[in-house]
mmCIF file of C-alpha atoms in Angstrom:
data_model
loop_
_atom_site.group_PDB
_atom_site.id
_atom_site.type_symbol
_atom_site.label_atom_id
_atom_site.label_comp_id
_atom_site.label_asym_id
_atom_site.label_seq_id
_atom_site.Cartn_x
_atom_site.Cartn_y
_atom_site.Cartn_z
ATOM 1 C CA UNK A 1 103.489 104.240 95.893
ATOM 2 C CA UNK A 2 104.689 107.137 93.781
ATOM 3 C CA UNK A 3 101.839 109.264 92.412
ATOM 4 C CA UNK A 4 103.173 111.731 89.806
ATOM 5 C CA UNK A 5 99.650 113.210 89.271
ATOM 6 C CA UNK A 6 96.088 112.211 89.915
ATOM 7 C CA UNK A 7 95.167 109.181 87.900
ATOM 8 C CA UNK A 8 92.460 106.614 88.147
ATOM 9 C CA UNK A 9 94.906 104.011 89.355
ATOM 10 C CA UNK A 10 95.209 105.727 92.705
ATOM 11 C CA UNK A 11 92.945 103.207 94.430
ATOM 12 C CA UNK A 12 93.504 102.187 97.976
ATOM 13 C CA UNK A 13 94.659 98.680 98.636
ATOM 14 C CA UNK A 14 91.931 96.300 99.739
ATOM 15 C CA UNK A 15 91.539 92.632 100.356
ATOM 16 C CA UNK A 16 90.489 91.939 96.824
ATOM 17 C CA UNK A 17 91.874 95.006 95.016
ATOM 18 C CA UNK A 18 88.758 96.948 94.524
ATOM 19 C CA UNK A 19 88.963 100.735 94.286
ATOM 20 C CA UNK A 20 87.775 102.873 97.115
ATOM 21 C CA UNK A 21 84.307 104.236 96.589
ATOM 22 C CA UNK A 22 83.741 106.962 99.080
ATOM 23 C CA UNK A 23 83.200 110.510 97.834
ATOM 24 C CA UNK A 24 80.099 112.278 99.179
ATOM 25 C CA UNK A 25 79.230 114.330 96.147
ATOM 26 C CA UNK A 26 77.779 114.027 92.644
ATOM 27 C CA UNK A 27 79.482 114.997 89.408
ATOM 28 C CA UNK A 28 77.172 116.527 86.795
ATOM 29 C CA UNK A 29 76.364 114.455 83.703
ATOM 30 C CA UNK A 30 77.052 116.967 80.885
ATOM 31 C CA UNK A 31 80.523 116.981 79.542
ATOM 32 C CA UNK A 32 81.363 120.639 80.032
ATOM 33 C CA UNK A 33 80.177 120.560 83.670
ATOM 34 C CA UNK A 34 82.039 117.367 84.327
ATOM 35 C CA UNK A 35 85.174 118.937 82.894
ATOM 36 C CA UNK A 36 84.808 121.919 85.204
ATOM 37 C CA UNK A 37 84.323 119.676 88.234
ATOM 38 C CA UNK A 38 87.122 117.175 87.453
ATOM 39 C CA UNK A 39 89.594 119.633 85.959
ATOM 40 C CA UNK A 40 90.242 117.386 82.995
ATOM 41 C CA UNK A 41 88.750 116.761 79.552
ATOM 42 C CA UNK A 42 86.827 113.496 79.173
ATOM 43 C CA UNK A 43 87.948 112.667 75.630
ATOM 44 C CA UNK A 44 88.802 109.014 76.007
ATOM 45 C CA UNK A 45 92.084 107.107 76.304
ATOM 46 C CA UNK A 46 95.265 108.889 75.138
ATOM 47 C CA UNK A 47 95.720 108.490 71.402
ATOM 48 C CA UNK A 48 92.545 106.399 70.970
ATOM 49 C CA UNK A 49 91.200 105.481 67.573
ATOM 50 C CA UNK A 50 87.425 105.407 67.747
ATOM 51 C CA UNK A 51 87.263 103.875 64.228
ATOM 52 C CA UNK A 52 88.505 100.600 65.680
ATOM 53 C CA UNK A 53 84.939 100.046 66.854
ATOM 54 C CA UNK A 54 83.412 100.687 63.423
ATOM 55 C CA UNK A 55 83.324 97.073 62.398
ATOM 56 C CA UNK A 56 80.474 94.712 61.509
ATOM 57 C CA UNK A 57 81.633 92.213 64.081
ATOM 58 C CA UNK A 58 81.379 94.681 67.037
ATOM 59 C CA UNK A 59 79.030 93.551 69.727
ATOM 60 C CA UNK A 60 77.413 96.433 71.639
ATOM 61 C CA UNK A 61 75.832 96.598 74.989
ATOM 62 C CA UNK A 62 72.037 96.493 74.858
ATOM 63 C CA UNK A 63 71.946 99.501 77.226
ATOM 64 C CA UNK A 64 74.618 101.996 76.147
ATOM 65 C CA UNK A 65 75.796 104.669 78.579
ATOM 66 C CA UNK A 66 74.615 108.026 77.221
ATOM 67 C CA UNK A 67 75.308 111.541 78.435
ATOM 68 C CA UNK A 68 72.510 111.224 80.966
ATOM 69 C CA UNK A 69 73.820 108.042 82.344
ATOM 70 C CA UNK A 70 77.534 108.906 82.354
ATOM 71 C CA UNK A 71 79.089 109.799 85.730
ATOM 72 C CA UNK A 72 82.546 111.381 85.853
ATOM 73 C CA UNK A 73 84.473 110.400 88.917
ATOM 74 C CA UNK A 74 85.181 113.657 90.774
ATOM 75 C CA UNK A 75 88.571 112.502 92.141
ATOM 76 C CA UNK A 76 91.122 109.757 91.552
ATOM 77 C CA UNK A 77 89.695 107.096 93.927
ATOM 78 C CA UNK A 78 86.014 106.720 93.039
ATOM 79 C CA UNK A 79 86.142 104.673 89.893
ATOM 80 C CA UNK A 80 84.103 101.689 91.227
ATOM 81 C CA UNK A 81 81.373 103.939 92.755
ATOM 82 C CA UNK A 82 81.169 105.989 89.621
ATOM 83 C CA UNK A 83 80.791 102.914 87.421
ATOM 84 C CA UNK A 84 78.080 101.590 89.722
ATOM 85 C CA UNK A 85 76.138 104.780 89.364
ATOM 86 C CA UNK A 86 76.299 104.557 85.573
ATOM 87 C CA UNK A 87 74.804 101.096 85.665
ATOM 88 C CA UNK A 88 72.185 102.139 88.184
ATOM 89 C CA UNK A 89 71.109 105.083 86.061
ATOM 90 C CA UNK A 90 70.913 102.979 83.011
ATOM 91 C CA UNK A 91 68.832 100.268 84.574
ATOM 92 C CA UNK A 92 66.430 102.458 86.632
ATOM 93 C CA UNK A 93 66.433 105.903 85.038
ATOM 94 C CA UNK A 94 67.023 107.274 88.514
ATOM 95 C CA UNK A 95 69.982 108.927 90.239
ATOM 96 C CA UNK A 96 71.994 107.768 93.181
ATOM 97 C CA UNK A 97 74.549 109.920 95.060
ATOM 98 C CA UNK A 98 77.969 108.596 95.781
ATOM 99 C CA UNK A 99 77.319 108.735 99.512
ATOM 100 C CA UNK A 100 74.583 106.115 99.012
ATOM 101 C CA UNK A 101 76.987 103.913 96.938
ATOM 102 C CA UNK A 102 79.447 104.163 99.821
ATOM 103 C CA UNK A 103 76.797 102.845 102.182
ATOM 104 C CA UNK A 104 75.896 100.024 99.797
ATOM 105 C CA UNK A 105 79.484 98.834 99.212
ATOM 106 C CA UNK A 106 80.823 99.399 102.740
ATOM 107 C CA UNK A 107 83.807 101.338 101.263
ATOM 108 C CA UNK A 108 85.869 103.529 103.500
ATOM 109 C CA UNK A 109 88.591 106.033 102.615
ATOM 110 C CA UNK A 110 91.968 104.544 103.297
ATOM 111 C CA UNK A 111 90.561 100.995 103.349
ATOM 112 C CA UNK A 112 88.668 100.462 100.129
ATOM 113 C CA UNK A 113 85.845 98.158 98.992
ATOM 114 C CA UNK A 114 86.141 94.429 98.424
ATOM 115 C CA UNK A 115 84.990 93.149 94.996
ATOM 116 C CA UNK A 116 82.557 90.919 96.844
ATOM 117 C CA UNK A 117 80.947 93.961 98.402
ATOM 118 C CA UNK A 118 80.524 95.463 94.902
ATOM 119 C CA UNK A 119 78.630 92.364 93.981
ATOM 120 C CA UNK A 120 76.512 92.613 97.077
ATOM 121 C CA UNK A 121 75.760 96.283 96.199
ATOM 122 C CA UNK A 122 74.497 95.065 92.787
ATOM 123 C CA UNK A 123 72.283 92.498 94.449
ATOM 124 C CA UNK A 124 70.691 95.302 96.450
ATOM 125 C CA UNK A 125 68.988 96.281 93.201
ATOM 126 C CA UNK A 126 66.409 93.681 94.041
ATOM 127 C CA UNK A 127 64.770 90.565 92.798
ATOM 128 C CA UNK A 128 63.905 92.085 89.409
ATOM 129 C CA UNK A 129 67.597 91.852 88.348
ATOM 130 C CA UNK A 130 69.929 88.977 87.743
ATOM 131 C CA UNK A 131 73.556 89.514 88.944
ATOM 132 C CA UNK A 132 76.537 87.360 87.926
ATOM 133 C CA UNK A 133 80.241 87.789 88.647
ATOM 134 C CA UNK A 134 83.379 85.934 87.818
ATOM 135 C CA UNK A 135 87.061 85.931 87.019
ATOM 136 C CA UNK A 136 89.285 83.868 84.768
ATOM 137 C CA UNK A 137 91.968 83.261 87.335
ATOM 138 C CA UNK A 138 93.964 84.478 90.312
ATOM 139 C CA UNK A 139 97.741 84.476 90.779
ATOM 140 C CA UNK A 140 100.338 85.658 93.278
ATOM 141 C CA UNK A 141 101.595 89.101 92.276
ATOM 142 C CA UNK A 142 104.966 87.809 91.219
ATOM 143 C CA UNK A 143 103.431 85.084 89.013
ATOM 144 C CA UNK A 144 100.761 87.097 87.228
ATOM 145 C CA UNK A 145 101.191 86.834 83.501
ATOM 146 C CA UNK A 146 98.997 87.490 80.511
ATOM 147 C CA UNK A 147 98.487 84.461 78.394
ATOM 148 C CA UNK A 148 96.952 84.416 74.976
ATOM 149 C CA UNK A 149 94.607 81.458 75.701
ATOM 150 C CA UNK A 150 93.294 83.089 78.836
ATOM 151 C CA UNK A 151 92.855 86.463 77.033
ATOM 152 C CA UNK A 152 90.873 84.717 74.314
ATOM 153 C CA UNK A 153 88.597 83.143 77.008
ATOM 154 C CA UNK A 154 88.057 86.532 78.597
ATOM 155 C CA UNK A 155 87.165 88.051 75.253
ATOM 156 C CA UNK A 156 84.602 85.297 74.650
ATOM 157 C CA UNK A 157 83.173 85.859 78.091
ATOM 158 C CA UNK A 158 82.671 89.569 77.635
ATOM 159 C CA UNK A 159 81.195 89.040 74.161
ATOM 160 C CA UNK A 160 78.690 86.514 75.550
ATOM 161 C CA UNK A 161 77.662 88.774 78.450
ATOM 162 C CA UNK A 162 76.962 91.627 76.033
ATOM 163 C CA UNK A 163 74.938 89.370 73.701
ATOM 164 C CA UNK A 164 72.900 88.242 76.729
ATOM 165 C CA UNK A 165 71.923 91.737 77.605
ATOM 166 C CA UNK A 166 74.144 92.330 80.712
ATOM 167 C CA UNK A 167 75.636 95.654 81.820
ATOM 168 C CA UNK A 168 79.083 94.817 82.843
ATOM 169 C CA UNK A 169 81.561 96.543 85.208
ATOM 170 C CA UNK A 170 85.197 95.558 84.615
ATOM 171 C CA UNK A 171 88.124 95.684 86.897
ATOM 172 C CA UNK A 172 91.293 96.296 84.783
ATOM 173 C CA UNK A 173 94.455 98.298 84.696
ATOM 174 C CA UNK A 174 94.365 101.895 83.273
ATOM 175 C CA UNK A 175 96.556 102.547 80.230
ATOM 176 C CA UNK A 176 98.725 105.240 81.874
ATOM 177 C CA UNK A 177 100.004 104.269 85.280
ATOM 178 C CA UNK A 178 98.605 100.622 85.010
ATOM 179 C CA UNK A 179 96.852 100.983 88.404
ATOM 180 C CA UNK A 180 93.645 99.202 89.206
ATOM 181 C CA UNK A 181 90.584 100.815 87.633
ATOM 182 C CA UNK A 182 86.854 100.248 86.932
ATOM 183 C CA UNK A 183 84.659 101.045 83.941
ATOM 184 C CA UNK A 184 81.469 99.967 82.224
ATOM 185 C CA UNK A 185 81.795 97.763 79.175
ATOM 186 C CA UNK A 186 80.126 99.228 76.028
ATOM 187 C CA UNK A 187 81.305 97.183 73.072
ATOM 188 C CA UNK A 188 83.885 94.698 71.890
ATOM 189 C CA UNK A 189 85.183 93.263 68.650
ATOM 190 C CA UNK A 190 88.263 91.172 67.603
ATOM 191 C CA UNK A 191 90.418 94.365 67.561
ATOM 192 C CA UNK A 192 89.196 96.663 70.348
ATOM 193 C CA UNK A 193 87.135 97.323 73.363
ATOM 194 C CA UNK A 194 85.034 100.383 74.242
ATOM 195 C CA UNK A 195 84.427 101.395 77.839
ATOM 196 C CA UNK A 196 82.409 104.127 79.539
ATOM 197 C CA UNK A 197 85.293 105.094 81.788
ATOM 198 C CA UNK A 198 84.493 107.300 84.680
ATOM 199 C CA UNK A 199 87.969 108.920 84.541
ATOM 200 C CA UNK A 200 88.773 109.132 80.825
ATOM 201 C CA UNK A 201 85.400 109.644 79.265
ATOM 202 C CA UNK A 202 82.129 108.049 78.124
ATOM 203 C CA UNK A 203 83.623 106.914 74.799
ATOM 204 C CA UNK A 204 86.993 105.371 75.624
ATOM 205 C CA UNK A 205 88.457 102.934 73.104
ATOM 206 C CA UNK A 206 91.503 100.709 73.468
ATOM 207 C CA UNK A 207 92.986 98.033 71.185
ATOM 208 C CA UNK A 208 92.107 94.668 72.698
ATOM 209 C CA UNK A 209 95.761 93.560 72.565
ATOM 210 C CA UNK A 210 96.651 96.465 74.888
ATOM 211 C CA UNK A 211 93.751 95.916 77.344
ATOM 212 C CA UNK A 212 95.226 94.600 80.624
ATOM 213 C CA UNK A 213 92.377 92.812 82.234
ATOM 214 C CA UNK A 214 93.944 92.373 85.669
ATOM 215 C CA UNK A 215 93.339 93.958 88.980
ATOM 216 C CA UNK A 216 96.037 96.453 89.888
ATOM 217 C CA UNK A 217 96.338 96.410 93.644
ATOM 218 C CA UNK A 218 95.190 93.029 94.866
ATOM 219 C CA UNK A 219 96.980 90.036 96.174
ATOM 220 C CA UNK A 220 96.427 87.658 94.571
ATOM 221 C CA UNK A 221 96.076 89.419 91.221
ATOM 222 C CA UNK A 222 92.697 88.766 89.720
ATOM 223 C CA UNK A 223 92.482 88.126 86.009
ATOM 224 C CA UNK A 224 89.268 88.926 84.161
ATOM 225 C CA UNK A 225 87.175 90.079 87.067
ATOM 226 C CA UNK A 226 83.657 91.440 86.319
ATOM 227 C CA UNK A 227 80.269 91.907 87.773
ATOM 228 C CA UNK A 228 77.197 92.020 85.438
ATOM 229 C CA UNK A 229 73.561 92.748 85.903
ATOM 230 C CA UNK A 230 70.472 92.646 83.720
ATOM 231 C CA UNK A 231 66.640 92.746 84.212
ATOM 232 C CA UNK A 232 65.127 89.325 84.636
ATOM 233 C CA UNK A 233 62.822 88.186 81.825
#
């Protein structure tokens, strides 16, 4: 794998294509401090247009990731763990170090974490929370193609999950090197999607037509994989 520079797509290959979650430290939550620790600005996706989300049909997450909940991944292989921490903070109001997330997911540097273990880590939140996960399809790497009908179903699924009050972690391909990546869904409309992205920034906006909702390093390639959690009524 050629890595021209550190990007969120540098995730170690695992059985189900999840990114490795195994850094024993905590990034600060304020933007300036996070920039100092990560060595990069957290200004969203390259060339993003935030105004794409300023539409009456936008469906927003019930629990938005604010500055206190946001967690900037401190390196290029902790996207899944960082996304988990954002969800944990939003649900509980408490903090959780990356070392604890590593223990929960069973992730190891050089091996990675399976998506199923990320789901199990969510279930460790306890009986007060409802956890669901799913994907739209799975294909051998050489046969993975984006189809409009499947993309429309994925859009409908994400919209429904937000309307039902779930916090949703997505497994998708980042817009630069197209490697596997994780982030927390914040909002969606017919034109765009907004993600609290642990690498790019808390407010990261991408046109829906450009959003590649496929795992980057798995075999088979998973289309539309997510794990979602909400408090039980």
